[in-house]
Amino acid sequence: MEPLRAAASRFALARAARDGRVGGFRPKRNKGAIMAVPEKVRRRIEELRRQIDHHNYRYYVLDDPEISDEAYDALVGELRELEARYPELVTPDSPTQRVGAPPSAAFAEVRHRVPMLSLANAFTEDELRAWDRRVRGGLRGQRVEYVCELKIDGVAVNLVYEGGQLVRGATRGDGFRGEDVTANLRTVRSVPLRLRAEAPIPSFVEVRGEVYLSRQAFEAVNRERERQGLSLFANPRNAAAGSLRQLDPAVTASRPLQIFCYGVGHVEGLRLDTHWEALRWMREAGLRTHPASRLCDDLEAVLAFVEEWTHRHRELDYDTDGVVVKVNSFDQQHELGATAASPRWAIAYKFPAQQAVTRVKDIVAYVGRTGAVTPVAILEPVRVSGVTVQHATLHNEDEVRRKDVRIGDFVVVQRAGEVIPEVVRVLAERRTGAERAWQMPKVCPVCGSPIVRPPGQAVARCTGGASCPAQVLERLIHFASRDAMNIEGVGPKLLQQMLDRGLVRDPADLYRLTKDQVLTLERMADRSAQNVLDAIERSKQTTLGRLVYALGIRHVGASTAQALARQFGDIRRLMRASFEEIRDVPGVGPVVARSVRDFFDRRENRGLVERLLRAGVRPESPEAVGTGPLAGKTFVFTGTLDGIPRRQAEEMVRAAGGVVSGSVSAKTDYVVVGTDPGSKAERARKLGVRILDRRAFLDLVGRR
Ligand code: IVH
C-alpha cells in the first residue's frame, strides 16, 4: 500500500492540465444565448460527477482504482465538454472546479470552532508507560482502548464541511485561529470537495488532517526551484507549508500535496462515540485516513505498534516523526480533559533522531540578522534520513567548548524532528592530532566591526549594525520570507545581488526598484523581472502581524507579532506604546517588551516604518476583536486557575472574541473564580454577575 505510486501517476502534468487543476477552467456564458437545459443533460452531468467522485475515492482514498486512466480521462473530458456547453450547470463542487480562484493578496484569518491543540511528547517506552498509568488513574480503573496512528510530519489543517460541501479550509495557526487557505486546499486531489453520500452526512463538521509532500515530490520541487535560481526548501514539511500558503492557487495545484485526515473537531448532526468510529466515518465519507492506524486493547499492543513503526517508517516516501496514541472513547477523552497546552488523552511518541558520522571541514562564524554570531560546522556531505547534510549548527561558543569540536574532527550529526542538523558529539578516538581548535573571532568576518559578548550572555554579536552587509542581507531575507512579507521569488540569491549592486540597502528600498534595475540582475529576462516587481507590489497588501514580524525585532517571532498586532491594531500605535503597555500584551513578557521598545526608540527604525508606509505598504489591522462565539462578552478573573497561567486564560477569552477587564462592574458578563479569589468574587455576587469556576470556564471557551 504505497499511496505515492497512485499520487505520482495521477499527478502527471498532462492530467493536471486536463482535469482543471492548472490553467483554471472558468466557463463563460455566450452573451445573449440563453439555452434551456435538457433534463437529460442535467442528469448526465450529475451522473458523471458521481462517477468521477467515486473513482477519485477508489484512487486517492482506497488506493484501489477500478478503471484505467484512459477511461477516467474520458469521463472528465465528457463532463468538461458538457459544462462548457451549459455553464449554468457548473457548481463549485464539480470535480472540474479545483482551481478557479484568482491569486489573492493575503489570507483572511479564521477561527476554529474547537481549538487545534498540540501534543505532549514521549521519547521512551517508560514515558509511554507513565502516560498510560496517568490515563488509567484519571479514569479510575475503567477499561481503556487506544488508537495508534503515525504522526505525519506536514502541516495541520482544518477542513469545514457544511451539509457535506467543503466550505472552508484553514491552517492551524496559533491553534485558535488560522489562515483561510480554502482555494489552495481545493487543489489537493485527496481533499474531497463534497463528502460521499454513502456515509451519514453531518450538517457541520470540522475535519483535522495533515497536508504533506512526499520526499520524491519535495525533491522535484527543489530541482525546479534550483533551475529558476530560487532558494530551496529545507525539507518536505517546509515545502508543503510553503505550497499551502501560496497566494496563487495555480502554484499550489502544481505541487502534488496529499492529505491524511486524523480527527474531527466540532460536529453537528452526527453521533460519533469513539475515535475509531470517527476514522471509519471519515474513510466512508471519502476522507483519506492512514491505512496503518490500529485499535489497541492495551498498552502492550501500543508498544508493539511503536516498535514496528520505529523500524518501518523509513520505508515510507513521506516524513513521519513518531506515533500518536489516543484514548479511543470520546467520553473518556472528555473526562480526562486537557491541560492548557495539550490534551491528556493523547500523546506523541517521537522516533529517535537519525544520526550519521562525518567530518568537520571547517568551522565558520555566521552572522545573523540581529548580529548574533553562530559557529557553524561545515561538514563533508552526508545523508541523514534521506537528506544531504553539509552543515550543522554549533549554537554558540560555549557549546563548541563543551563538546570540544575541532576542525578536522569526526563527529556524529543528527537531524532531530527534521529541523536544523546539529553536532551531537565528537569521536575523539578518531583524532590524529592534526585537528585545530576554533575560537570566536574578535571582529566580524564580514564587516570587520568588533564582536562583543556581554558578560553572562551566551550569544556574541557583531556590533556593525546597519553597516554590516551580513546583517543587512539577513534582514532583507527575513523581510521577504514566507511568514513575513512573503515576496515570492525574492530569496537570498537575488537579494545578495541587489545588495552587491547597491540597488537596496534596507527593506523599504525594495519598493523603489525599477524594472531596468531588476533587469541588470543575473538570469533576469523581461518576464522574470516583471514577476519580481509584481511579487513586491503584491506584498504591499499585508497584515499588521506580518509587517511587525518582518521588521525583524529581536525576540519577536510570528506569533508574538500577531499578538502585538491584535492588541495595538495599528503600527503607529505600537511604535508609541509604552514598555508597560507592551509588556501587558498576553504572551509578551518584559524581555520582549524591552526589545520592542528599544527597536522603536531608534530613529532609523521608525524611519524605516514610515518609508515602508509611504512606499504603499498597507498593513491591514487584524479582525476586530469581538466576532467569535463570546463576541462582546466581558470577563474578569480572580484567583488562580489550577494549571492555566492567567495570560493564557485571557488569551482563550480573546481568541473566542471576548474582552478581559480588570474590575467587576454591572457591565461584566462573567467573573472567573479560581482558588484564593480576591474581593472581585464578592463584588460579582453582589452585582449578580455570573460566576464561573475553572471547569465551567473551560467549557465555555471550548477547551474541554
Ligand atoms: S492529533 C489534540 N494525530 O501533530 C490532537 N496530530 O503535535 C492533536 N499530527 O498539530 C492532533 N499526525 O500537525 C494528531 N495522526 C495524527 C497526527 C497529528 C500529525 C500533527 C498535527 C498536530 C501535531 C500535534
mmCIF file with all atom_site columns, N, CA and C in Angstrom, residues 277-314:
data_model
loop_
_atom_site.group_PDB
_atom_site.id
_atom_site.type_symbol
_atom_site.label_atom_id
_atom_site.label_alt_id
_atom_site.label_comp_id
_atom_site.label_asym_id
_atom_site.label_entity_id
_atom_site.label_seq_id
_atom_site.pdbx_PDB_ins_code
_atom_site.Cartn_x
_atom_site.Cartn_y
_atom_site.Cartn_z
_atom_site.occupancy
_atom_site.B_iso_or_equiv
_atom_site.pdbx_formal_charge
_atom_site.auth_seq_id
_atom_site.auth_comp_id
_atom_site.auth_asym_id
_atom_site.auth_atom_id
_atom_site.pdbx_PDB_model_num
ATOM 1   N N  . GLU A 1 277 ? -14.401 5.077  15.487 1.00 0.00 ? 277 GLU A N  1
ATOM 2   C CA . GLU A 1 277 ? -15.606 5.313  14.675 1.00 0.00 ? 277 GLU A CA 1
ATOM 3   C C  . GLU A 1 277 ? -15.417 6.539  13.795 1.00 0.00 ? 277 GLU A C  1
ATOM 4   N N  . ALA A 1 278 ? -14.789 7.555  14.357 1.00 0.00 ? 278 ALA A N  1
ATOM 5   C CA . ALA A 1 278 ? -14.568 8.787  13.581 1.00 0.00 ? 278 ALA A CA 1
ATOM 6   C C  . ALA A 1 278 ? -13.685 8.478  12.370 1.00 0.00 ? 278 ALA A C  1
ATOM 7   N N  . LEU A 1 279 ? -12.653 7.644  12.599 1.00 0.00 ? 279 LEU A N  1
ATOM 8   C CA . LEU A 1 279 ? -11.766 7.290  11.475 1.00 0.00 ? 279 LEU A CA 1
ATOM 9   C C  . LEU A 1 279 ? -12.549 6.532  10.408 1.00 0.00 ? 279 LEU A C  1
ATOM 10  N N  . ARG A 1 280 ? -13.408 5.611  10.874 1.00 0.00 ? 280 ARG A N  1
ATOM 11  C CA . ARG A 1 280 ? -14.175 4.826  9.913  1.00 0.00 ? 280 ARG A CA 1
ATOM 12  C C  . ARG A 1 280 ? -15.160 5.713  9.152  1.00 0.00 ? 280 ARG A C  1
ATOM 13  N N  . TRP A 1 281 ? -15.787 6.625  9.895  1.00 0.00 ? 281 TRP A N  1
ATOM 14  C CA . TRP A 1 281 ? -16.721 7.535  9.232  1.00 0.00 ? 281 TRP A CA 1
ATOM 15  C C  . TRP A 1 281 ? -15.982 8.381  8.176  1.00 0.00 ? 281 TRP A C  1
ATOM 16  N N  . MET A 1 282 ? -14.810 8.874  8.562  1.00 0.00 ? 282 MET A N  1
ATOM 17  C CA . MET A 1 282 ? -14.061 9.721  7.619  1.00 0.00 ? 282 MET A CA 1
ATOM 18  C C  . MET A 1 282 ? -13.779 8.959  6.331  1.00 0.00 ? 282 MET A C  1
ATOM 19  N N  . ARG A 1 283 ? -13.321 7.720  6.489  1.00 0.00 ? 283 ARG A N  1
ATOM 20  C CA . ARG A 1 283 ? -12.986 6.918  5.311  1.00 0.00 ? 283 ARG A CA 1
ATOM 21  C C  . ARG A 1 283 ? -14.224 6.724  4.435  1.00 0.00 ? 283 ARG A C  1
ATOM 22  N N  . GLU A 1 284 ? -15.352 6.419  5.084  1.00 0.00 ? 284 GLU A N  1
ATOM 23  C CA . GLU A 1 284 ? -16.585 6.209  4.317  1.00 0.00 ? 284 GLU A CA 1
ATOM 24  C C  . GLU A 1 284 ? -17.028 7.479  3.612  1.00 0.00 ? 284 GLU A C  1
ATOM 25  N N  . ALA A 1 285 ? -16.751 8.609  4.276  1.00 0.00 ? 285 ALA A N  1
ATOM 26  C CA . ALA A 1 285 ? -17.190 9.894  3.716  1.00 0.00 ? 285 ALA A CA 1
ATOM 27  C C  . ALA A 1 285 ? -16.245 10.365 2.614  1.00 0.00 ? 285 ALA A C  1
ATOM 28  N N  . GLY A 1 286 ? -15.174 9.573  2.359  1.00 0.00 ? 286 GLY A N  1
ATOM 29  C CA . GLY A 1 286 ? -14.275 9.929  1.260  1.00 0.00 ? 286 GLY A CA 1
ATOM 30  C C  . GLY A 1 286 ? -13.051 10.698 1.702  1.00 0.00 ? 286 GLY A C  1
ATOM 31  N N  . LEU A 1 287 ? -12.836 10.781 3.009  1.00 0.00 ? 287 LEU A N  1
ATOM 32  C CA . LEU A 1 287 ? -11.658 11.491 3.516  1.00 0.00 ? 287 LEU A CA 1
ATOM 33  C C  . LEU A 1 287 ? -10.525 10.483 3.692  1.00 0.00 ? 287 LEU A C  1
ATOM 34  N N  . ARG A 1 288 ? -9.338  10.842 3.270  1.00 0.00 ? 288 ARG A N  1
ATOM 35  C CA . ARG A 1 288 ? -8.244  9.883  3.265  1.00 0.00 ? 288 ARG A CA 1
ATOM 36  C C  . ARG A 1 288 ? -7.638  9.752  4.667  1.00 0.00 ? 288 ARG A C  1
ATOM 37  N N  . THR A 1 289 ? -7.662  8.543  5.194  1.00 0.00 ? 289 THR A N  1
ATOM 38  C CA . THR A 1 289 ? -7.060  8.299  6.511  1.00 0.00 ? 289 THR A CA 1
ATOM 39  C C  . THR A 1 289 ? -5.874  7.362  6.319  1.00 0.00 ? 289 THR A C  1
ATOM 40  N N  . HIS A 1 290 ? -5.007  7.314  7.309  1.00 0.00 ? 290 HIS A N  1
ATOM 41  C CA . HIS A 1 290 ? -3.805  6.489  7.129  1.00 0.00 ? 290 HIS A CA 1
ATOM 42  C C  . HIS A 1 290 ? -4.137  5.010  7.294  1.00 0.00 ? 290 HIS A C  1
ATOM 43  N N  . PRO A 1 291 ? -3.689  4.171  6.357  1.00 0.00 ? 291 PRO A N  1
ATOM 44  C CA . PRO A 1 291 ? -4.056  2.758  6.430  1.00 0.00 ? 291 PRO A CA 1
ATOM 45  C C  . PRO A 1 291 ? -3.428  2.028  7.615  1.00 0.00 ? 291 PRO A C  1
ATOM 46  N N  . ALA A 1 292 ? -2.372  2.584  8.213  1.00 0.00 ? 292 ALA A N  1
ATOM 47  C CA . ALA A 1 292 ? -1.705  1.837  9.280  1.00 0.00 ? 292 ALA A CA 1
ATOM 48  C C  . ALA A 1 292 ? -2.351  2.027  10.645 1.00 0.00 ? 292 ALA A C  1
ATOM 49  N N  . SER A 1 293 ? -3.329  2.905  10.780 1.00 0.00 ? 293 SER A N  1
ATOM 50  C CA . SER A 1 293 ? -3.919  3.164  12.102 1.00 0.00 ? 293 SER A CA 1
ATOM 51  C C  . SER A 1 293 ? -4.424  1.862  12.722 1.00 0.00 ? 293 SER A C  1
ATOM 52  N N  . ARG A 1 294 ? -4.286  1.735  14.031 1.00 0.00 ? 294 ARG A N  1
ATOM 53  C CA . ARG A 1 294 ? -4.640  0.459  14.669 1.00 0.00 ? 294 ARG A CA 1
ATOM 54  C C  . ARG A 1 294 ? -5.357  0.688  15.999 1.00 0.00 ? 294 ARG A C  1
ATOM 55  N N  . LEU A 1 295 ? -6.395  -0.104 16.224 1.00 0.00 ? 295 LEU A N  1
ATOM 56  C CA . LEU A 1 295 ? -7.102  -0.066 17.503 1.00 0.00 ? 295 LEU A CA 1
ATOM 57  C C  . LEU A 1 295 ? -6.401  -1.031 18.448 1.00 0.00 ? 295 LEU A C  1
ATOM 58  N N  . CYS A 1 296 ? -6.003  -0.562 19.629 1.00 0.00 ? 296 CYS A N  1
ATOM 59  C CA . CYS A 1 296 ? -5.215  -1.398 20.535 1.00 0.00 ? 296 CYS A CA 1
ATOM 60  C C  . CYS A 1 296 ? -5.964  -1.599 21.852 1.00 0.00 ? 296 CYS A C  1
ATOM 61  N N  . ASP A 1 297 ? -5.947  -2.838 22.334 1.00 0.00 ? 297 ASP A N  1
ATOM 62  C CA . ASP A 1 297 ? -6.662  -3.184 23.558 1.00 0.00 ? 297 ASP A CA 1
ATOM 63  C C  . ASP A 1 297 ? -5.986  -2.688 24.817 1.00 0.00 ? 297 ASP A C  1
ATOM 64  N N  . ASP A 1 298 ? -4.663  -2.559 24.735 1.00 0.00 ? 298 ASP A N  1
ATOM 65  C CA . ASP A 1 298 ? -3.928  -2.152 25.934 1.00 0.00 ? 298 ASP A CA 1
ATOM 66  C C  . ASP A 1 298 ? -2.572  -1.586 25.539 1.00 0.00 ? 298 ASP A C  1
ATOM 67  N N  . LEU A 1 299 ? -1.815  -1.191 26.555 1.00 0.00 ? 299 LEU A N  1
ATOM 68  C CA . LEU A 1 299 ? -0.543  -0.538 26.267 1.00 0.00 ? 299 LEU A CA 1
ATOM 69  C C  . LEU A 1 299 ? 0.425   -1.482 25.549 1.00 0.00 ? 299 LEU A C  1
ATOM 70  N N  . GLU A 1 300 ? 0.359   -2.782 25.858 1.00 0.00 ? 300 GLU A N  1
ATOM 71  C CA . GLU A 1 300 ? 1.298   -3.712 25.212 1.00 0.00 ? 300 GLU A CA 1
ATOM 72  C C  . GLU A 1 300 ? 1.104   -3.677 23.697 1.00 0.00 ? 300 GLU A C  1
ATOM 73  N N  . ALA A 1 301 ? -0.134  -3.612 23.260 1.00 0.00 ? 301 ALA A N  1
ATOM 74  C CA . ALA A 1 301 ? -0.408  -3.541 21.823 1.00 0.00 ? 301 ALA A CA 1
ATOM 75  C C  . ALA A 1 301 ? 0.107   -2.218 21.254 1.00 0.00 ? 301 ALA A C  1
ATOM 76  N N  . VAL A 1 302 ? 0.001   -1.161 22.044 1.00 0.00 ? 302 VAL A N  1
ATOM 77  C CA . VAL A 1 302 ? 0.526   0.147  21.611 1.00 0.00 ? 302 VAL A CA 1
ATOM 78  C C  . VAL A 1 302 ? 2.038   0.041  21.417 1.00 0.00 ? 302 VAL A C  1
ATOM 79  N N  . LEU A 1 303 ? 2.700   -0.574 22.399 1.00 0.00 ? 303 LEU A N  1
ATOM 80  C CA . LEU A 1 303 ? 4.160   -0.677 22.327 1.00 0.00 ? 303 LEU A CA 1
ATOM 81  C C  . LEU A 1 303 ? 4.592   -1.510 21.113 1.00 0.00 ? 303 LEU A C  1
ATOM 82  N N  . ALA A 1 304 ? 3.791   -2.510 20.783 1.00 0.00 ? 304 ALA A N  1
ATOM 83  C CA . ALA A 1 304 ? 4.126   -3.332 19.610 1.00 0.00 ? 304 ALA A CA 1
ATOM 84  C C  . ALA A 1 304 ? 4.027   -2.491 18.332 1.00 0.00 ? 304 ALA A C  1
ATOM 85  N N  . PHE A 1 305 ? 3.013   -1.638 18.268 1.00 0.00 ? 305 PHE A N  1
ATOM 86  C CA . PHE A 1 305 ? 2.847   -0.759 17.100 1.00 0.00 ? 305 PHE A CA 1
ATOM 87  C C  . PHE A 1 305 ? 4.044   0.192  16.995 1.00 0.00 ? 305 PHE A C  1
ATOM 88  N N  . VAL A 1 306 ? 4.411   0.767  18.153 1.00 0.00 ? 306 VAL A N  1
ATOM 89  C CA . VAL A 1 306 ? 5.535   1.712  18.192 1.00 0.00 ? 306 VAL A CA 1
ATOM 90  C C  . VAL A 1 306 ? 6.810   1.019  17.723 1.00 0.00 ? 306 VAL A C  1
ATOM 91  N N  . GLU A 1 307 ? 7.026   -0.171 18.238 1.00 0.00 ? 307 GLU A N  1
ATOM 92  C CA . GLU A 1 307 ? 8.229   -0.944 17.906 1.00 0.00 ? 307 GLU A CA 1
ATOM 93  C C  . GLU A 1 307 ? 8.273   -1.207 16.390 1.00 0.00 ? 307 GLU A C  1
ATOM 94  N N  . GLU A 1 308 ? 7.140   -1.654 15.859 1.00 0.00 ? 308 GLU A N  1
ATOM 95  C CA . GLU A 1 308 ? 7.072   -1.984 14.436 1.00 0.00 ? 308 GLU A CA 1
ATOM 96  C C  . GLU A 1 308 ? 7.401   -0.756 13.574 1.00 0.00 ? 308 GLU A C  1
ATOM 97  N N  . TRP A 1 309 ? 6.767   0.379  13.900 1.00 0.00 ? 309 TRP A N  1
ATOM 98  C CA . TRP A 1 309 ? 6.922   1.552  13.024 1.00 0.00 ? 309 TRP A CA 1
ATOM 99  C C  . TRP A 1 309 ? 8.206   2.316  13.254 1.00 0.00 ? 309 TRP A C  1
ATOM 100 N N  . THR A 1 310 ? 8.856   2.084  14.416 1.00 0.00 ? 310 THR A N  1
ATOM 101 C CA . THR A 1 310 ? 10.160  2.707  14.626 1.00 0.00 ? 310 THR A CA 1
ATOM 102 C C  . THR A 1 310 ? 11.108  2.227  13.529 1.00 0.00 ? 310 THR A C  1
ATOM 103 N N  . HIS A 1 311 ? 10.930  0.984  13.119 1.00 0.00 ? 311 HIS A N  1
ATOM 104 C CA . HIS A 1 311 ? 11.778  0.460  12.042 1.00 0.00 ? 311 HIS A CA 1
ATOM 105 C C  . HIS A 1 311 ? 11.200  0.746  10.674 1.00 0.00 ? 311 HIS A C  1
ATOM 106 N N  . ARG A 1 312 ? 9.891   0.554  10.560 1.00 0.00 ? 312 ARG A N  1
ATOM 107 C CA . ARG A 1 312 ? 9.299   0.604  9.220  1.00 0.00 ? 312 ARG A CA 1
ATOM 108 C C  . ARG A 1 312 ? 9.091   1.994  8.645  1.00 0.00 ? 312 ARG A C  1
ATOM 109 N N  . HIS A 1 313 ? 9.096   3.029  9.514  1.00 0.00 ? 313 HIS A N  1
ATOM 110 C CA . HIS A 1 313 ? 8.643   4.329  8.995  1.00 0.00 ? 313 HIS A CA 1
ATOM 111 C C  . HIS A 1 313 ? 9.541   4.857  7.889  1.00 0.00 ? 313 HIS A C  1
ATOM 112 N N  . ARG A 1 314 ? 10.794  4.397  7.875  1.00 0.00 ? 314 ARG A N  1
ATOM 113 C CA . ARG A 1 314 ? 11.690  4.907  6.828  1.00 0.00 ? 314 ARG A CA 1
ATOM 114 C C  . ARG A 1 314 ? 11.359  4.341  5.456  1.00 0.00 ? 314 ARG A C  1
#
